[in-house]
Tab-separated table of C-alpha atoms and ligand atoms in Angstrom:
chain	number	residue	atom	x	y	z
A	254	MET	CA	5.078	8.822	-22.726
A	255	SER	CA	1.440	8.013	-23.453
A	256	SER	CA	-0.537	5.967	-20.970
A	257	ALA	CA	-0.801	3.193	-23.570
A	258	ASP	CA	2.953	2.635	-23.285
A	259	ARG	CA	2.823	2.213	-19.553
A	260	ARG	CA	3.088	-1.119	-17.899
A	261	THR	CA	-0.096	-2.534	-16.430
A	262	LEU	CA	0.406	-5.038	-13.641
A	263	HIS	CA	-2.178	-7.806	-13.305
A	264	ILE	CA	-2.397	-9.051	-9.761
A	265	ALA	CA	-4.887	-11.814	-8.998
A	266	GLY	CA	-7.745	-10.114	-10.824
A	267	ALA	CA	-6.725	-6.555	-9.984
A	268	GLU	CA	-5.041	-4.191	-12.417
A	269	ILE	CA	-2.716	-1.332	-11.663
A	270	GLY	CA	-1.109	1.128	-14.064
A	271	GLY	CA	-1.581	1.936	-17.732
A	272	GLY	CA	-4.902	3.675	-17.071
A	273	SER	CA	-6.160	1.297	-14.355
A	274	PHE	CA	-6.399	3.005	-10.986
A	275	ALA	CA	-6.083	0.706	-7.960
A	276	LEU	CA	-7.596	1.261	-4.545
A	277	ILE	CA	-5.771	-0.670	-1.839
A	278	ALA	CA	-7.646	-0.304	1.419
A	279	GLY	CA	-7.601	-1.930	4.822
A	280	PRO	CA	-6.479	-1.500	8.394
A	281	CYS	CA	-3.046	-0.410	9.502
A	282	THR	CA	-2.754	-3.679	11.342
A	283	VAL	CA	-4.616	-6.942	11.606
A	284	GLU	CA	-6.062	-6.843	15.133
A	285	SER	CA	-8.656	-9.583	15.346
A	286	ARG	CA	-10.721	-11.905	13.192
A	287	ALA	CA	-13.857	-9.746	13.499
A	288	GLN	CA	-12.038	-6.488	12.666
A	289	THR	CA	-10.160	-8.010	9.731
A	290	LEU	CA	-13.111	-9.705	8.091
A	291	ALA	CA	-15.500	-6.775	8.642
A	292	THR	CA	-12.990	-4.387	7.090
A	293	ALA	CA	-12.257	-6.679	4.155
A	294	ARG	CA	-15.946	-7.014	3.323
A	295	ALA	CA	-16.521	-3.283	3.656
A	296	VAL	CA	-13.657	-2.337	1.371
A	297	ARG	CA	-14.674	-4.919	-1.218
A	298	ASP	CA	-18.283	-3.713	-1.168
A	299	ALA	CA	-17.123	-0.100	-1.549
A	300	GLY	CA	-15.100	-0.932	-4.663
A	301	ALA	CA	-11.547	-1.393	-3.400
A	302	THR	CA	-9.400	-3.543	-5.668
A	303	MET	CA	-7.009	-4.953	-3.035
A	304	PHE	CA	-6.970	-5.467	0.731
A	305	ARG	CA	-4.090	-4.255	2.898
A	306	GLY	CA	-3.233	-5.096	6.482
A	307	GLY	CA	-0.047	-5.559	8.463
A	308	ALA	CA	0.766	-8.732	10.365
A	309	TYR	CA	4.281	-7.463	11.084
A	310	LYS	CA	4.369	-3.797	12.062
A	311	PRO	CA	7.351	-1.448	12.039
A	312	ARG	CA	6.712	0.585	15.206
A	313	THR	CA	8.792	3.501	16.416
A	314	SER	CA	8.654	2.194	19.975
A	315	PRO	CA	9.591	-1.415	20.703
A	316	TYR	CA	6.951	-1.337	23.452
A	317	SER	CA	4.087	-0.663	21.009
A	318	PHE	CA	2.002	-3.451	19.489
A	319	GLN	CA	4.229	-5.237	16.964
A	320	GLY	CA	1.567	-7.099	14.962
A	321	LEU	CA	-0.036	-10.522	15.297
A	322	GLY	CA	2.642	-12.198	13.177
A	323	GLN	CA	1.711	-15.644	11.872
A	324	GLU	CA	-1.782	-15.416	13.349
A	325	GLY	CA	-2.228	-12.145	11.432
A	326	LEU	CA	-1.188	-13.867	8.212
A	327	ARG	CA	-3.744	-16.594	8.857
A	328	LEU	CA	-6.474	-13.949	9.254
A	329	LEU	CA	-5.411	-12.281	6.019
A	330	ALA	CA	-5.689	-15.616	4.232
A	331	GLU	CA	-9.212	-15.945	5.594
A	332	ALA	CA	-10.065	-12.430	4.373
A	333	ARG	CA	-8.832	-13.381	0.929
A	334	ALA	CA	-10.868	-16.588	0.946
A	335	GLN	CA	-14.008	-14.690	1.965
A	336	THR	CA	-13.719	-11.676	-0.331
A	337	GLY	CA	-11.401	-12.815	-3.117
A	338	LEU	CA	-9.474	-9.554	-2.822
A	339	PRO	CA	-5.711	-9.802	-3.394
A	340	ILE	CA	-3.717	-9.269	-0.187
A	341	VAL	CA	-1.040	-6.619	0.324
A	342	THR	CA	1.003	-7.147	3.479
A	343	GLU	CA	4.398	-6.071	4.732
A	344	CYS	CA	7.492	-8.200	5.167
A	345	MET	CA	9.993	-6.561	7.512
A	346	ASP	CA	12.472	-9.351	7.961
A	347	LEU	CA	14.011	-11.962	5.680
A	348	ARG	CA	13.179	-14.617	8.285
A	349	ASP	CA	9.444	-13.951	7.759
A	350	LEU	CA	9.503	-13.985	3.969
A	351	GLU	CA	8.458	-17.599	3.529
A	352	PRO	CA	5.257	-17.370	5.616
A	353	VAL	CA	4.447	-13.950	4.119
A	354	LEU	CA	4.715	-15.417	0.620
A	355	GLU	CA	2.139	-18.038	1.516
A	356	VAL	CA	-0.469	-15.287	1.868
A	357	ALA	CA	0.679	-12.115	0.107
A	358	ASP	CA	-0.325	-11.372	-3.471
A	359	VAL	CA	1.803	-8.256	-3.082
A	360	VAL	CA	4.712	-8.024	-0.643
A	361	GLN	CA	4.967	-4.579	0.887
A	362	ILE	CA	8.413	-3.246	1.705
A	363	GLY	CA	7.898	-0.421	4.150
A	364	ALA	CA	9.506	3.000	4.241
A	365	ARG	CA	11.950	1.965	6.952
A	366	ASN	CA	13.162	-0.972	4.876
A	367	MET	CA	13.406	0.789	1.521
A	368	GLN	CA	17.179	0.393	1.561
A	369	ASN	CA	17.307	-3.086	3.082
A	370	TYR	CA	19.099	-4.452	0.051
A	371	ALA	CA	19.193	-8.078	1.229
A	372	LEU	CA	15.412	-8.042	1.668
A	373	LEU	CA	14.893	-6.347	-1.710
A	374	THR	CA	17.054	-8.930	-3.427
A	375	GLU	CA	15.125	-11.820	-1.840
A	376	VAL	CA	11.689	-10.432	-2.744
A	377	GLY	CA	13.099	-9.898	-6.218
A	378	ARG	CA	14.018	-13.573	-6.376
A	379	ALA	CA	10.658	-14.619	-4.958
A	380	GLY	CA	9.003	-13.251	-8.104
A	381	ARG	CA	5.945	-11.942	-6.247
A	382	PRO	CA	4.682	-8.394	-6.955
A	383	VAL	CA	6.295	-5.840	-4.644
A	384	LEU	CA	4.927	-2.571	-3.269
A	385	LEU	CA	7.958	-0.451	-2.427
A	386	LYS	CA	7.394	2.544	-0.180
A	387	ARG	CA	9.616	5.589	-0.316
A	388	GLY	CA	11.880	6.020	2.691
A	389	LEU	CA	11.115	8.819	5.137
A	390	SER	CA	14.113	10.818	3.944
A	391	SER	CA	14.886	9.218	0.618
A	392	THR	CA	15.273	10.954	-2.710
A	393	LEU	CA	13.416	9.735	-5.763
A	394	GLU	CA	16.713	8.550	-7.197
A	395	GLU	CA	17.276	6.417	-4.104
A	396	LEU	CA	13.750	5.001	-4.423
A	397	LEU	CA	14.365	4.110	-8.056
A	398	MET	CA	17.686	2.485	-7.210
A	399	ALA	CA	16.023	0.469	-4.438
A	400	ALA	CA	13.466	-0.723	-7.005
A	401	GLU	CA	16.375	-1.781	-9.225
A	402	TYR	CA	17.416	-4.309	-6.573
A	403	VAL	CA	14.086	-6.088	-7.168
A	404	LEU	CA	14.041	-5.607	-10.949
A	405	LYS	CA	17.610	-6.864	-11.258
A	406	GLU	CA	16.477	-10.292	-10.017
A	407	GLY	CA	14.057	-10.527	-12.934
A	408	ASN	CA	11.001	-9.430	-10.950
A	409	GLU	CA	9.375	-6.650	-12.976
A	410	ALA	CA	6.218	-6.346	-10.877
A	411	VAL	CA	7.165	-3.382	-8.716
A	412	VAL	CA	4.783	-0.633	-7.593
A	413	LEU	CA	6.318	2.544	-6.172
A	414	CYS	CA	4.564	4.323	-3.310
A	415	GLU	CA	4.939	7.933	-2.191
A	416	ARG	CA	3.923	8.070	1.489
A	417	GLY	CA	5.184	11.438	2.687
A	418	ILE	CA	8.692	12.571	3.547
A	419	ARG	CA	10.182	14.266	6.567
A	420	THR	CA	10.473	18.044	6.282
A	421	PHE	CA	10.578	20.954	8.747
A	422	GLU	CA	6.762	21.178	8.661
A	423	THR	CA	5.098	19.778	11.777
A	424	SER	CA	1.402	20.427	10.995
A	425	TYR	CA	1.008	16.916	9.640
A	426	ARG	CA	2.806	13.643	10.201
A	427	PHE	CA	4.876	13.830	7.005
A	428	THR	CA	4.838	16.065	3.932
A	429	LEU	CA	3.128	14.429	0.972
A	430	ASP	CA	5.377	15.002	-2.028
A	431	LEU	CA	2.873	15.005	-4.856
A	432	ALA	CA	5.435	16.187	-7.406
A	433	ALA	CA	7.011	12.767	-6.922
A	434	VAL	CA	4.189	11.237	-8.961
A	435	PRO	CA	4.784	12.971	-12.306
A	436	VAL	CA	8.551	12.968	-11.776
A	437	LEU	CA	8.668	9.209	-11.121
A	438	LYS	CA	6.456	8.708	-14.158
A	439	GLU	CA	8.959	10.612	-16.270
A	440	ARG	CA	11.705	8.262	-15.144
A	441	THR	CA	10.049	4.857	-15.021
A	442	GLN	CA	7.157	2.853	-16.425
A	443	LEU	CA	6.457	1.305	-13.027
A	444	PRO	CA	3.056	2.143	-11.514
A	445	VAL	CA	3.212	4.911	-8.902
A	446	ILE	CA	0.704	5.048	-6.062
A	447	VAL	CA	0.199	7.348	-3.081
A	448	ASP	CA	-0.451	6.563	0.584
A	449	PRO	CA	-2.214	9.653	1.962
A	450	SER	CA	-2.797	8.094	5.404
A	451	HIS	CA	0.769	7.953	6.700
A	452	ALA	CA	1.547	11.316	5.108
A	453	ALA	CA	-1.418	13.043	6.742
A	454	GLY	CA	-1.477	11.438	10.168
A	455	ARG	CA	-5.080	12.579	10.622
A	456	ARG	CA	-8.176	11.546	8.761
A	457	GLU	CA	-9.424	15.061	7.940
A	458	LEU	CA	-6.566	15.405	5.463
A	459	VAL	CA	-6.842	11.959	3.915
A	460	GLY	CA	-9.787	12.808	1.626
A	461	PRO	CA	-8.283	15.973	0.110
A	462	LEU	CA	-4.833	14.412	-0.317
A	463	SER	CA	-6.357	11.338	-1.975
A	464	LEU	CA	-8.201	13.485	-4.502
A	465	ALA	CA	-5.078	15.489	-5.226
A	466	ALA	CA	-3.006	12.339	-5.695
A	467	ALA	CA	-5.559	10.829	-8.065
A	468	ALA	CA	-5.817	14.069	-10.042
A	469	VAL	CA	-2.038	14.426	-10.342
A	470	GLY	CA	-1.947	11.057	-12.089
A	471	ALA	CA	-1.216	8.439	-9.445
A	472	ASP	CA	-1.994	4.879	-10.529
A	473	GLY	CA	-3.672	4.156	-7.222
A	474	ILE	CA	-4.122	4.928	-3.565
A	475	MET	CA	-3.306	2.883	-0.516
A	476	VAL	CA	-5.477	4.033	2.369
A	477	GLU	CA	-6.011	2.912	5.964
A	478	VAL	CA	-9.565	2.183	7.063
A	479	HIS	CA	-11.125	0.706	10.187
A	480	PRO	CA	-14.694	-0.103	11.242
A	481	ALA	CA	-14.191	1.910	14.457
A	482	PRO	CA	-11.079	4.089	14.063
A	483	GLU	CA	-11.328	5.445	17.612
A	484	HIS	CA	-10.695	1.903	18.883
A	485	ALA	CA	-7.962	0.978	16.416
A	486	VAL	CA	-4.828	-0.553	17.926
A	487	CYS	CA	-2.613	1.343	15.505
A	488	ASP	CA	-2.960	4.563	13.452
A	489	GLY	CA	-6.653	5.105	14.273
A	490	ARG	CA	-6.227	8.866	14.068
A	491	GLN	CA	-5.428	8.653	10.363
A	492	SER	CA	-7.839	5.831	9.489
A	493	LEU	CA	-11.044	6.443	7.569
A	494	ALA	CA	-14.182	4.851	8.959
A	495	THR	CA	-15.490	2.060	6.748
A	496	ALA	CA	-18.920	3.725	6.844
A	497	GLY	CA	-17.606	6.675	4.840
A	498	LEU	CA	-15.993	4.577	2.116
A	499	PRO	CA	-18.724	4.637	-0.559
A	500	ASP	CA	-18.635	8.443	-0.724
A	501	TYR	CA	-14.840	8.485	-0.597
A	502	VAL	CA	-14.592	6.001	-3.477
A	503	ARG	CA	-17.080	7.916	-5.623
A	504	ARG	CA	-15.072	11.124	-5.282
A	505	LEU	CA	-11.769	9.334	-5.776
A	506	ALA	CA	-12.952	7.704	-9.009
A	507	ALA	CA	-13.980	11.149	-10.318
A	508	ALA	CA	-10.546	12.601	-9.483
A	509	ALA	CA	-8.778	9.643	-11.122
A	510	ALA	CA	-10.872	10.216	-14.239
A	511	LEU	CA	-9.519	13.786	-14.448
A	512	ALA	CA	-6.092	12.267	-15.040
A	513	GLY	CA	-7.471	9.768	-17.545
A	514	ASN	CA	-7.464	6.798	-15.157
A	515	THR	CA	-10.304	4.431	-14.360
A	516	LEU	CA	-10.910	2.915	-10.951
A	517	ALA	CA	-10.968	-0.586	-12.344
A	518	PRO	CA	-13.278	-2.840	-10.395
A	519	TRP	CA	-11.723	-5.993	-9.046
A	520	ARG	CA	-12.843	-8.804	-11.319
A	521	PRO	CA	-13.539	-12.116	-9.606
A	522	GLU	CA	-13.793	-13.995	-12.885
A	523	VAL	CA	-10.199	-13.004	-13.665
A	524	ALA	CA	-9.042	-13.892	-10.139
A	525	ALA	CA	-10.536	-17.341	-10.491
A	526	VAL	CA	-8.302	-18.187	-13.430
A	527	ALA	CA	-5.227	-16.250	-12.259
B	609	LIG	C1	2.175	0.801	6.450
B	609	LIG	O1	1.781	1.061	5.307
B	609	LIG	O2	1.606	-0.025	7.176
B	609	LIG	C2	3.377	1.473	6.978
B	609	LIG	C3	3.922	1.082	8.120
B	609	LIG	O3	3.796	2.486	6.221
B	609	LIG	P1	5.260	3.138	6.081
B	609	LIG	O4	6.229	2.017	5.864
B	609	LIG	O5	5.104	4.030	4.892
B	609	LIG	O6	5.509	3.901	7.344
B	610	LIG	MN1	-0.253	2.548	9.654
């Protein structure tokens, strides 16, 4: 299928798919007002097209920081007001969907919830764009069927995200399955993006994996960044420092161009009328 046939999603001034490459960047979690706003400004200035950040965090240990919840959503709304960037944030629980929808331009369904069919059905009904992450041990067929739960409700704005799967290899946090990108594109017109951060688990690998993902034809990247990764509350080891973003974005745009995609700048004039 030619890229002209592919579906382009328009999300509050940002474009994804059909030749438009999206860069979704931001912290793993919203920690504080200063950290959130500094990161949002840095990613906007570097050319990111959307801002990510979790207010509700799926943590392996129940004793780890679980996210700021409603206060985190409020900070994300402030980041949007200050930068204009569309917000991508995770909803883990049906009970939080209403407040999440007040802020999220894109509702993220995390890897651990990929097969939470009740949640998928409700975000389908909500009609808001959905970023659906592949489960840790899910096949591509299972990912596509999970997406169907959203599509079936009449919500066609679904972005699929490869974020690494569990294999026997222990040298990195997960194994980034780059073949998933062209294979998913054979089977669906939905945009397919890659999250190199959770796959890698350490920042040294994030640059190379991002370039590879862009060159293999991903429609975008979702990457974790922090102004001071060594002090991050969550996933600092895999977060890029905001200071390095301009160089990262320049190289990423060149890799995306190899696959015929353009890192489309976020367009405030479109957001204003959206
Ligand atoms: C995230 O993107 O914040 C996240 C928790 O990722 P995943 O669901 O892929 O583990
Ligand atoms: Mn994270």
